[in-house]
Amino acid sequence: MAKHEARKRFGQNFLHDLSVIDDIVRAIDLRHDDKVIEIGPGLAALTRPLSERLDHLNVIELDRDLAHRLRNSFSPKKLTITEADVLTVDFSDWGDDIRIVGNLPYNISSPLLFHLMSFAHLVRDQHFMLQREVVDRMVAKPGSSDYSRLSVMLQSRYRMVKLFDVSPEAFDPAPKVVSSIVRMRPLPEDRPQAKDTSLFEQLVAASFAQRRKMLRGSWAKWADSIPWEDVGIAPTARPGEVSVQQFIAVADALTERGITS
Ligand code: SAM
């Protein structure tokens, strides 16, 4: 087959380091009958070893040339190809207990992580390769300079562990940044969650929009109704000091006072 020219606009950096590929597949720890969906199979660096270990694999690929190659290389009995933009895919079509994996296109990582959040109740786990900087933000705790809106929103829904880093040389073409593998497991149904999730999202977004600003300023429109002492937050605090549970407590306190999103 002719060589595929990597397309920058699709975030194409293809893995070629066999030991990295092996480490990723081992970290996912597959059973042959798992329901696995791979996002962005590309030239099948992960697809092939995944498919060898599974009865069946589902993949989502936007690039029609790559989807065409996959169709020529795999039997439809082994591989189902959804040729689509993953941001438009309804993951509920696969039912529940799904396992999602992928070396993701870095240019859409945040919108994709938020898109997947709406299907978290159907997911067993997610293993992703992302820019290290993004993974560091996903797992960051209060007090860290990486702690951000992404940290709070994802940690309110998933338990996440950064597994290992991958150097740029493992890819062709080599990206400019170091990558990391992250494991995400949705938290159970009885996790702490805000009664009004949209108010929670608004509070988190407003606070990190200007992360150096004091919360009494960023939350000016709610400030008079927040029981600052009860939730254990000083009005002069910055969002980087507030835990996920405290963001939830503020949202619930406002809900109790009749404030809606
Ligand atoms: N899995 C391959 C590997 O590890 O070598 C390729 C990874 S490459 C970083 C990202 C892949 O995602 C490419 O195959 C690209 O075409 C695909 N992709 C990019 N944007 C996409 C989108 N919106 N929906 C689905 N696939 C997309």
PDB file of C-alpha atoms and ligand atoms in Angstrom:
ATOM      1  CA  MET A   1       0.000   0.000   0.000  1.00  0.00           C
ATOM      2  CA  ALA A   2       1.184   3.562  -0.741  1.00  0.00           C
ATOM      3  CA  LYS A   3       2.670   5.488   2.192  1.00  0.00           C
ATOM      4  CA  HIS A   4       0.084   7.568   4.048  1.00  0.00           C
ATOM      5  CA  GLU A   5       1.128  11.220   4.453  1.00  0.00           C
ATOM      6  CA  ALA A   6       0.311  12.281   8.028  1.00  0.00           C
ATOM      7  CA  ARG A   7      -2.365  14.994   8.154  1.00  0.00           C
ATOM      8  CA  LYS A   8      -1.664  17.660  10.714  1.00  0.00           C
ATOM      9  CA  ARG A   9      -5.261  18.889  10.803  1.00  0.00           C
ATOM     10  CA  PHE A  10      -6.332  15.430  12.053  1.00  0.00           C
ATOM     11  CA  GLY A  11      -3.632  15.395  14.753  1.00  0.00           C
ATOM     12  CA  GLN A  12      -1.900  12.453  13.079  1.00  0.00           C
ATOM     13  CA  ASN A  13       1.216  11.223  14.885  1.00  0.00           C
ATOM     14  CA  PHE A  14       1.534   7.502  14.364  1.00  0.00           C
ATOM     15  CA  LEU A  15       3.013   5.249  17.028  1.00  0.00           C
ATOM     16  CA  HIS A  16       5.813   3.003  15.825  1.00  0.00           C
ATOM     17  CA  ASP A  17       7.720   2.042  18.988  1.00  0.00           C
ATOM     18  CA  LEU A  18       6.814  -1.595  19.580  1.00  0.00           C
ATOM     19  CA  SER A  19       7.715  -1.601  23.265  1.00  0.00           C
ATOM     20  CA  VAL A  20       5.467   1.420  23.906  1.00  0.00           C
ATOM     21  CA  ILE A  21       2.640  -0.244  21.979  1.00  0.00           C
ATOM     22  CA  ASP A  22       3.146  -3.377  24.074  1.00  0.00           C
ATOM     23  CA  ASP A  23       3.131  -1.373  27.336  1.00  0.00           C
ATOM     24  CA  ILE A  24      -0.149   0.324  26.362  1.00  0.00           C
ATOM     25  CA  VAL A  25      -1.870  -2.925  25.400  1.00  0.00           C
ATOM     26  CA  ARG A  26      -0.661  -4.544  28.621  1.00  0.00           C
ATOM     27  CA  ALA A  27      -1.951  -1.614  30.703  1.00  0.00           C
ATOM     28  CA  ILE A  28      -5.420  -2.010  29.171  1.00  0.00           C
ATOM     29  CA  ASP A  29      -5.437  -5.674  30.265  1.00  0.00           C
ATOM     30  CA  LEU A  30      -7.998  -7.105  27.855  1.00  0.00           C
ATOM     31  CA  ARG A  31     -10.288 -10.098  28.015  1.00  0.00           C
ATOM     32  CA  HIS A  32     -11.240 -11.551  24.646  1.00  0.00           C
ATOM     33  CA  ASP A  33     -14.939 -10.720  25.077  1.00  0.00           C
ATOM     34  CA  ASP A  34     -14.517  -7.096  26.232  1.00  0.00           C
ATOM     35  CA  LYS A  35     -16.508  -4.469  24.340  1.00  0.00           C
ATOM     36  CA  VAL A  36     -13.729  -2.134  23.175  1.00  0.00           C
ATOM     37  CA  ILE A  37     -13.971   1.051  21.115  1.00  0.00           C
ATOM     38  CA  GLU A  38     -10.774   2.577  19.770  1.00  0.00           C
ATOM     39  CA  ILE A  39     -10.794   6.256  18.845  1.00  0.00           C
ATOM     40  CA  GLY A  40      -8.500   7.197  15.936  1.00  0.00           C
ATOM     41  CA  PRO A  41      -6.988   3.848  14.851  1.00  0.00           C
ATOM     42  CA  GLY A  42      -4.866   5.535  12.180  1.00  0.00           C
ATOM     43  CA  LEU A  43      -2.439   3.047  10.645  1.00  0.00           C
ATOM     44  CA  ALA A  44      -3.501   0.349  13.152  1.00  0.00           C
ATOM     45  CA  ALA A  45      -0.472   0.496  15.492  1.00  0.00           C
ATOM     46  CA  LEU A  46      -2.764  -0.278  18.441  1.00  0.00           C
ATOM     47  CA  THR A  47      -5.635  -1.697  16.425  1.00  0.00           C
ATOM     48  CA  ARG A  48      -3.675  -4.755  15.340  1.00  0.00           C
ATOM     49  CA  PRO A  49      -2.497  -5.967  18.774  1.00  0.00           C
ATOM     50  CA  LEU A  50      -5.893  -5.075  20.291  1.00  0.00           C
ATOM     51  CA  SER A  51      -7.717  -6.990  17.579  1.00  0.00           C
ATOM     52  CA  GLU A  52      -5.461 -10.032  18.073  1.00  0.00           C
ATOM     53  CA  ARG A  53      -6.568 -10.213  21.707  1.00  0.00           C
ATOM     54  CA  LEU A  54     -10.271  -9.571  21.121  1.00  0.00           C
ATOM     55  CA  ASP A  55     -13.144 -11.424  19.500  1.00  0.00           C
ATOM     56  CA  HIS A  56     -14.246  -8.109  18.011  1.00  0.00           C
ATOM     57  CA  LEU A  57     -13.084  -4.483  18.013  1.00  0.00           C
ATOM     58  CA  ASN A  58     -14.894  -1.232  17.137  1.00  0.00           C
ATOM     59  CA  VAL A  59     -13.000   1.777  15.814  1.00  0.00           C
ATOM     60  CA  ILE A  60     -13.927   5.383  15.011  1.00  0.00           C
ATOM     61  CA  GLU A  61     -11.838   7.104  12.334  1.00  0.00           C
ATOM     62  CA  LEU A  62     -12.446  10.469  10.670  1.00  0.00           C
ATOM     63  CA  ASP A  63      -9.867  10.217   7.880  1.00  0.00           C
ATOM     64  CA  ARG A  64     -11.565   8.383   4.993  1.00  0.00           C
ATOM     65  CA  ASP A  65      -8.257   7.221   3.476  1.00  0.00           C
ATOM     66  CA  LEU A  66      -7.321   5.573   6.768  1.00  0.00           C
ATOM     67  CA  ALA A  67     -10.812   4.077   7.137  1.00  0.00           C
ATOM     68  CA  HIS A  68     -10.430   2.673   3.603  1.00  0.00           C
ATOM     69  CA  ARG A  69      -7.048   1.103   4.496  1.00  0.00           C
ATOM     70  CA  LEU A  70      -8.546  -0.477   7.596  1.00  0.00           C
ATOM     71  CA  ARG A  71     -11.387  -1.946   5.547  1.00  0.00           C
ATOM     72  CA  ASN A  72      -8.814  -3.534   3.246  1.00  0.00           C
ATOM     73  CA  SER A  73      -6.729  -4.919   6.099  1.00  0.00           C
ATOM     74  CA  PHE A  74      -9.299  -6.333   8.533  1.00  0.00           C
ATOM     75  CA  SER A  75     -12.246  -8.639   8.164  1.00  0.00           C
ATOM     76  CA  PRO A  76     -15.601  -7.041   9.085  1.00  0.00           C
ATOM     77  CA  LYS A  77     -16.066 -10.000  11.427  1.00  0.00           C
ATOM     78  CA  LYS A  78     -13.137  -8.739  13.501  1.00  0.00           C
ATOM     79  CA  LEU A  79     -13.424  -4.971  13.062  1.00  0.00           C
ATOM     80  CA  THR A  80     -16.364  -2.567  12.833  1.00  0.00           C
ATOM     81  CA  ILE A  81     -15.327   0.806  11.435  1.00  0.00           C
ATOM     82  CA  THR A  82     -17.374   3.911  12.181  1.00  0.00           C
ATOM     83  CA  GLU A  83     -16.190   6.575   9.750  1.00  0.00           C
ATOM     84  CA  ALA A  84     -17.096   9.732  11.647  1.00  0.00           C
ATOM     85  CA  ASP A  85     -15.961  12.663  13.750  1.00  0.00           C
ATOM     86  CA  VAL A  86     -15.778  11.161  17.245  1.00  0.00           C
ATOM     87  CA  LEU A  87     -17.250  14.392  18.666  1.00  0.00           C
ATOM     88  CA  THR A  88     -20.547  13.516  16.969  1.00  0.00           C
ATOM     89  CA  VAL A  89     -20.604   9.837  17.935  1.00  0.00           C
ATOM     90  CA  ASP A  90     -23.320   8.571  20.273  1.00  0.00           C
ATOM     91  CA  PHE A  91     -21.494   6.027  22.426  1.00  0.00           C
ATOM     92  CA  SER A  92     -24.776   4.749  23.864  1.00  0.00           C
ATOM     93  CA  ASP A  93     -25.157   2.799  20.589  1.00  0.00           C
ATOM     94  CA  TRP A  94     -22.731   0.255  22.075  1.00  0.00           C
ATOM     95  CA  GLY A  95     -24.720  -0.296  25.280  1.00  0.00           C
ATOM     96  CA  ASP A  96     -22.964  -0.409  28.644  1.00  0.00           C
ATOM     97  CA  ASP A  97     -19.726  -1.703  30.154  1.00  0.00           C
ATOM     98  CA  ILE A  98     -17.753  -0.297  27.233  1.00  0.00           C
ATOM     99  CA  ARG A  99     -13.990   0.184  27.286  1.00  0.00           C
ATOM    100  CA  ILE A 100     -12.695   3.147  25.278  1.00  0.00           C
ATOM    101  CA  VAL A 101      -9.068   3.418  24.203  1.00  0.00           C
ATOM    102  CA  GLY A 102      -7.013   5.582  21.893  1.00  0.00           C
ATOM    103  CA  ASN A 103      -3.966   7.559  21.031  1.00  0.00           C
ATOM    104  CA  LEU A 104      -6.093  10.650  20.702  1.00  0.00           C
ATOM    105  CA  PRO A 105      -5.847  13.521  18.253  1.00  0.00           C
ATOM    106  CA  TYR A 106      -4.393  16.154  20.599  1.00  0.00           C
ATOM    107  CA  ASN A 107      -6.110  19.056  18.839  1.00  0.00           C
ATOM    108  CA  ILE A 108      -9.522  17.944  20.126  1.00  0.00           C
ATOM    109  CA  SER A 109      -8.559  16.481  23.509  1.00  0.00           C
ATOM    110  CA  SER A 110     -10.582  18.795  25.774  1.00  0.00           C
ATOM    111  CA  PRO A 111     -13.825  18.787  23.743  1.00  0.00           C
ATOM    112  CA  LEU A 112     -13.493  15.017  23.382  1.00  0.00           C
ATOM    113  CA  LEU A 113     -13.024  14.443  27.130  1.00  0.00           C
ATOM    114  CA  PHE A 114     -16.122  16.579  27.793  1.00  0.00           C
ATOM    115  CA  HIS A 115     -18.095  14.757  25.069  1.00  0.00           C
ATOM    116  CA  LEU A 116     -17.228  11.400  26.663  1.00  0.00           C
ATOM    117  CA  MET A 117     -18.315  12.607  30.106  1.00  0.00           C
ATOM    118  CA  SER A 118     -21.927  12.413  29.002  1.00  0.00           C
ATOM    119  CA  PHE A 119     -21.503   8.656  28.392  1.00  0.00           C
ATOM    120  CA  ALA A 120     -19.518   7.926  31.583  1.00  0.00           C
ATOM    121  CA  HIS A 121     -22.407   5.929  33.081  1.00  0.00           C
ATOM    122  CA  LEU A 122     -21.972   3.405  30.231  1.00  0.00           C
ATOM    123  CA  VAL A 123     -18.203   3.140  30.511  1.00  0.00           C
ATOM    124  CA  ARG A 124     -16.078   0.645  32.420  1.00  0.00           C
ATOM    125  CA  ASP A 125     -12.808   2.461  31.728  1.00  0.00           C
ATOM    126  CA  GLN A 126     -10.883   4.673  29.303  1.00  0.00           C
ATOM    127  CA  HIS A 127      -7.168   4.438  28.450  1.00  0.00           C
ATOM    128  CA  PHE A 128      -5.851   7.387  26.492  1.00  0.00           C
ATOM    129  CA  MET A 129      -2.630   8.773  25.178  1.00  0.00           C
ATOM    130  CA  LEU A 130      -2.666  12.552  25.434  1.00  0.00           C
ATOM    131  CA  GLN A 131      -0.219  15.411  25.686  1.00  0.00           C
ATOM    132  CA  ARG A 132       1.557  15.103  29.046  1.00  0.00           C
ATOM    133  CA  GLU A 133       0.594  18.660  29.884  1.00  0.00           C
ATOM    134  CA  VAL A 134      -3.106  17.765  29.517  1.00  0.00           C
ATOM    135  CA  VAL A 135      -2.770  14.580  31.598  1.00  0.00           C
ATOM    136  CA  ASP A 136      -0.976  16.562  34.317  1.00  0.00           C
ATOM    137  CA  ARG A 137      -3.942  18.947  34.396  1.00  0.00           C
ATOM    138  CA  MET A 138      -6.450  16.086  34.474  1.00  0.00           C
ATOM    139  CA  VAL A 139      -4.916  14.496  37.589  1.00  0.00           C
ATOM    140  CA  ALA A 140      -3.732  17.688  39.368  1.00  0.00           C
ATOM    141  CA  LYS A 141      -4.823  18.282  42.968  1.00  0.00           C
ATOM    142  CA  PRO A 142      -5.657  21.611  44.678  1.00  0.00           C
ATOM    143  CA  GLY A 143      -2.527  23.642  45.349  1.00  0.00           C
ATOM    144  CA  SER A 144      -0.846  22.557  42.111  1.00  0.00           C
ATOM    145  CA  SER A 145      -0.374  25.092  39.317  1.00  0.00           C
ATOM    146  CA  ASP A 146      -1.878  22.472  36.940  1.00  0.00           C
ATOM    147  CA  TYR A 147      -5.157  22.356  38.901  1.00  0.00           C
ATOM    148  CA  SER A 148      -7.784  23.770  36.537  1.00  0.00           C
ATOM    149  CA  ARG A 149     -11.347  23.557  35.284  1.00  0.00           C
ATOM    150  CA  LEU A 150     -10.419  20.312  33.498  1.00  0.00           C
ATOM    151  CA  SER A 151      -9.129  18.794  36.786  1.00  0.00           C
ATOM    152  CA  VAL A 152     -12.297  19.650  38.727  1.00  0.00           C
ATOM    153  CA  MET A 153     -14.775  18.627  36.046  1.00  0.00           C
ATOM    154  CA  LEU A 154     -13.081  15.301  35.265  1.00  0.00           C
ATOM    155  CA  GLN A 155     -12.279  14.449  38.888  1.00  0.00           C
ATOM    156  CA  SER A 156     -15.938  14.976  39.771  1.00  0.00           C
ATOM    157  CA  ARG A 157     -16.747  12.102  37.392  1.00  0.00           C
ATOM    158  CA  TYR A 158     -13.677   9.820  37.128  1.00  0.00           C
ATOM    159  CA  ARG A 159     -10.893   8.349  39.176  1.00  0.00           C
ATOM    160  CA  MET A 160      -7.807   8.947  37.071  1.00  0.00           C
ATOM    161  CA  VAL A 161      -4.266   7.639  37.178  1.00  0.00           C
ATOM    162  CA  LYS A 162      -1.371   8.745  35.026  1.00  0.00           C
ATOM    163  CA  LEU A 163       0.399   5.532  34.007  1.00  0.00           C
ATOM    164  CA  PHE A 164       3.570   6.511  32.111  1.00  0.00           C
ATOM    165  CA  ASP A 165       5.146   9.039  29.754  1.00  0.00           C
ATOM    166  CA  VAL A 166       5.926   8.425  26.090  1.00  0.00           C
ATOM    167  CA  SER A 167       8.709  10.339  24.342  1.00  0.00           C
ATOM    168  CA  PRO A 168       8.185  12.082  20.972  1.00  0.00           C
ATOM    169  CA  GLU A 169      10.540   9.594  19.229  1.00  0.00           C
ATOM    170  CA  ALA A 170       7.935   6.848  19.662  1.00  0.00           C
ATOM    171  CA  PHE A 171       5.855   8.548  16.923  1.00  0.00           C
ATOM    172  CA  ASP A 172       6.159   9.333  13.249  1.00  0.00           C
ATOM    173  CA  PRO A 173       6.077  12.257  12.728  1.00  0.00           C
ATOM    174  CA  ALA A 174       7.419  13.088  16.204  1.00  0.00           C
ATOM    175  CA  PRO A 175       5.167  15.572  18.038  1.00  0.00           C
ATOM    176  CA  LYS A 176       6.757  18.601  19.720  1.00  0.00           C
ATOM    177  CA  VAL A 177       5.573  17.470  23.145  1.00  0.00           C
ATOM    178  CA  VAL A 178       5.935  14.543  25.529  1.00  0.00           C
ATOM    179  CA  SER A 179       2.840  12.333  25.808  1.00  0.00           C
ATOM    180  CA  SER A 180       1.362  10.353  28.704  1.00  0.00           C
ATOM    181  CA  ILE A 181      -0.998   7.447  29.153  1.00  0.00           C
ATOM    182  CA  VAL A 182      -3.903   7.990  31.521  1.00  0.00           C
ATOM    183  CA  ARG A 183      -6.433   5.504  32.914  1.00  0.00           C
ATOM    184  CA  MET A 184      -9.899   6.877  33.720  1.00  0.00           C
ATOM    185  CA  ARG A 185     -12.538   4.913  35.646  1.00  0.00           C
ATOM    186  CA  PRO A 186     -15.966   6.481  36.170  1.00  0.00           C
ATOM    187  CA  LEU A 187     -16.867   7.017  39.825  1.00  0.00           C
ATOM    188  CA  PRO A 188     -19.885   5.046  41.094  1.00  0.00           C
ATOM    189  CA  GLU A 189     -23.458   6.322  41.000  1.00  0.00           C
ATOM    190  CA  ASP A 190     -23.327   7.237  44.713  1.00  0.00           C
ATOM    191  CA  ARG A 191     -20.355   9.602  44.187  1.00  0.00           C
ATOM    192  CA  PRO A 192     -20.640  13.118  45.641  1.00  0.00           C
ATOM    193  CA  GLN A 193     -22.389  15.186  43.000  1.00  0.00           C
ATOM    194  CA  ALA A 194     -24.070  18.559  42.864  1.00  0.00           C
ATOM    195  CA  LYS A 195     -27.869  18.613  42.896  1.00  0.00           C
ATOM    196  CA  ASP A 196     -27.729  21.154  40.064  1.00  0.00           C
ATOM    197  CA  THR A 197     -24.871  20.019  37.822  1.00  0.00           C
ATOM    198  CA  SER A 198     -25.191  22.960  35.507  1.00  0.00           C
ATOM    199  CA  LEU A 199     -24.787  25.420  38.422  1.00  0.00           C
ATOM    200  CA  PHE A 200     -21.725  23.424  39.533  1.00  0.00           C
ATOM    201  CA  GLU A 201     -20.278  23.730  36.005  1.00  0.00           C
ATOM    202  CA  GLN A 202     -20.952  27.469  35.964  1.00  0.00           C
ATOM    203  CA  LEU A 203     -19.235  27.988  39.331  1.00  0.00           C
ATOM    204  CA  VAL A 204     -16.176  26.021  38.236  1.00  0.00           C
ATOM    205  CA  ALA A 205     -15.957  27.810  34.881  1.00  0.00           C
ATOM    206  CA  ALA A 206     -16.421  31.277  36.427  1.00  0.00           C
ATOM    207  CA  SER A 207     -13.751  30.674  39.054  1.00  0.00           C
ATOM    208  CA  PHE A 208     -11.067  29.428  36.650  1.00  0.00           C
ATOM    209  CA  ALA A 209     -11.837  32.003  33.943  1.00  0.00           C
ATOM    210  CA  GLN A 210      -9.522  34.277  35.922  1.00  0.00           C
ATOM    211  CA  ARG A 211      -7.621  31.903  38.139  1.00  0.00           C
ATOM    212  CA  ARG A 212      -5.630  34.609  39.951  1.00  0.00           C
ATOM    213  CA  LYS A 213      -8.747  36.533  40.937  1.00  0.00           C
ATOM    214  CA  MET A 214     -10.254  36.082  44.421  1.00  0.00           C
ATOM    215  CA  LEU A 215     -13.427  34.005  44.510  1.00  0.00           C
ATOM    216  CA  ARG A 216     -15.552  36.789  45.985  1.00  0.00           C
ATOM    217  CA  GLY A 217     -14.836  38.631  42.697  1.00  0.00           C
ATOM    218  CA  SER A 218     -15.220  35.724  40.265  1.00  0.00           C
ATOM    219  CA  TRP A 219     -18.387  34.626  42.062  1.00  0.00           C
ATOM    220  CA  ALA A 220     -19.684  38.195  42.556  1.00  0.00           C
ATOM    221  CA  LYS A 221     -23.204  37.363  41.366  1.00  0.00           C
ATOM    222  CA  TRP A 222     -23.523  34.573  43.964  1.00  0.00           C
ATOM    223  CA  ALA A 223     -21.189  35.922  46.681  1.00  0.00           C
ATOM    224  CA  ASP A 224     -23.874  37.212  49.071  1.00  0.00           C
ATOM    225  CA  SER A 225     -25.641  33.835  49.107  1.00  0.00           C
ATOM    226  CA  ILE A 226     -22.567  31.666  49.670  1.00  0.00           C
ATOM    227  CA  PRO A 227     -22.139  30.487  53.299  1.00  0.00           C
ATOM    228  CA  TRP A 228     -18.342  30.931  53.055  1.00  0.00           C
ATOM    229  CA  GLU A 229     -17.559  29.661  56.532  1.00  0.00           C
ATOM    230  CA  ASP A 230     -19.800  26.590  56.278  1.00  0.00           C
ATOM    231  CA  VAL A 231     -18.181  25.452  53.033  1.00  0.00           C
ATOM    232  CA  GLY A 232     -14.707  26.208  54.413  1.00  0.00           C
ATOM    233  CA  ILE A 233     -13.659  28.669  51.727  1.00  0.00           C
ATOM    234  CA  ALA A 234     -12.316  32.179  52.396  1.00  0.00           C
ATOM    235  CA  PRO A 235     -13.845  34.828  50.114  1.00  0.00           C
ATOM    236  CA  THR A 236     -10.264  35.874  49.361  1.00  0.00           C
ATOM    237  CA  ALA A 237      -9.259  32.353  48.248  1.00  0.00           C
ATOM    238  CA  ARG A 238      -8.315  31.542  44.648  1.00  0.00           C
ATOM    239  CA  PRO A 239      -9.934  28.663  42.728  1.00  0.00           C
ATOM    240  CA  GLY A 240      -6.686  26.662  42.795  1.00  0.00           C
ATOM    241  CA  GLU A 241      -7.215  26.048  46.533  1.00  0.00           C
ATOM    242  CA  VAL A 242     -10.785  24.727  46.306  1.00  0.00           C
ATOM    243  CA  SER A 243     -11.395  20.951  46.300  1.00  0.00           C
ATOM    244  CA  VAL A 244     -13.954  19.209  44.098  1.00  0.00           C
ATOM    245  CA  GLN A 245     -16.083  18.516  47.203  1.00  0.00           C
ATOM    246  CA  GLN A 246     -16.030  22.216  48.118  1.00  0.00           C
ATOM    247  CA  PHE A 247     -17.162  23.261  44.630  1.00  0.00           C
ATOM    248  CA  ILE A 248     -20.036  20.793  45.028  1.00  0.00           C
ATOM    249  CA  ALA A 249     -20.823  22.155  48.509  1.00  0.00           C
ATOM    250  CA  VAL A 250     -21.013  25.741  47.176  1.00  0.00           C
ATOM    251  CA  ALA A 251     -23.345  24.673  44.346  1.00  0.00           C
ATOM    252  CA  ASP A 252     -25.603  22.773  46.779  1.00  0.00           C
ATOM    253  CA  ALA A 253     -25.669  25.652  49.268  1.00  0.00           C
ATOM    254  CA  LEU A 254     -26.860  27.962  46.471  1.00  0.00           C
ATOM    255  CA  THR A 255     -29.461  25.404  45.362  1.00  0.00           C
ATOM    256  CA  GLU A 256     -30.769  25.210  48.947  1.00  0.00           C
ATOM    257  CA  ARG A 257     -31.187  29.003  48.860  1.00  0.00           C
ATOM    258  CA  GLY A 258     -33.306  28.724  45.739  1.00  0.00           C
ATOM    259  CA  ILE A 259     -30.628  29.868  43.296  1.00  0.00           C
ATOM    260  CA  THR A 260     -30.762  28.057  39.949  1.00  0.00           C
ATOM    261  CA  SER A 261     -28.371  27.738  37.062  1.00  0.00           C
TER     262      SER A 261
HETATM  263  N1  SAM B   1      -3.896   5.161  16.827  1.00  0.00           N
HETATM  264  C1  SAM B   1      -2.915   5.570  15.828  1.00  0.00           C
HETATM  265  C2  SAM B   1      -1.527   5.408  16.407  1.00  0.00           C
HETATM  266  O1  SAM B   1      -1.416   5.289  17.632  1.00  0.00           O
HETATM  267  O2  SAM B   1      -0.574   5.410  15.638  1.00  0.00           O
HETATM  268  C3  SAM B   1      -3.142   7.012  15.340  1.00  0.00           C
HETATM  269  C4  SAM B   1      -3.148   8.083  16.393  1.00  0.00           C
HETATM  270  S1  SAM B   1      -3.208   9.722  15.766  1.00  0.00           S
HETATM  271  C5  SAM B   1      -2.506  10.604  17.141  1.00  0.00           C
HETATM  272  C6  SAM B   1      -4.914  10.220  15.917  1.00  0.00           C
HETATM  273  C7  SAM B   1      -5.897   9.503  15.001  1.00  0.00           C
HETATM  274  O3  SAM B   1      -7.199  10.054  15.216  1.00  0.00           O
HETATM  275  C8  SAM B   1      -5.633   9.637  13.510  1.00  0.00           C
HETATM  276  O4  SAM B   1      -5.829   8.393  12.892  1.00  0.00           O
HETATM  277  C9  SAM B   1      -6.668  10.650  13.031  1.00  0.00           C
HETATM  278  O5  SAM B   1      -7.022  10.529  11.676  1.00  0.00           O
HETATM  279  C10 SAM B   1      -7.831  10.335  13.955  1.00  0.00           C
HETATM  280  N2  SAM B   1      -8.742  11.478  14.178  1.00  0.00           N
HETATM  281  C11 SAM B   1      -8.436  12.799  14.190  1.00  0.00           C
HETATM  282  N3  SAM B   1      -9.513  13.543  14.465  1.00  0.00           N
HETATM  283  C12 SAM B   1     -10.542  12.670  14.629  1.00  0.00           C
HETATM  284  C13 SAM B   1     -11.926  12.825  14.927  1.00  0.00           C
HETATM  285  N4  SAM B   1     -12.459  14.040  15.125  1.00  0.00           N
HETATM  286  N5  SAM B   1     -12.693  11.713  14.992  1.00  0.00           N
HETATM  287  C14 SAM B   1     -12.165  10.472  14.811  1.00  0.00           C
HETATM  288  N6  SAM B   1     -10.853  10.263  14.525  1.00  0.00           N
HETATM  289  C15 SAM B   1     -10.057  11.338  14.445  1.00  0.00           C
END
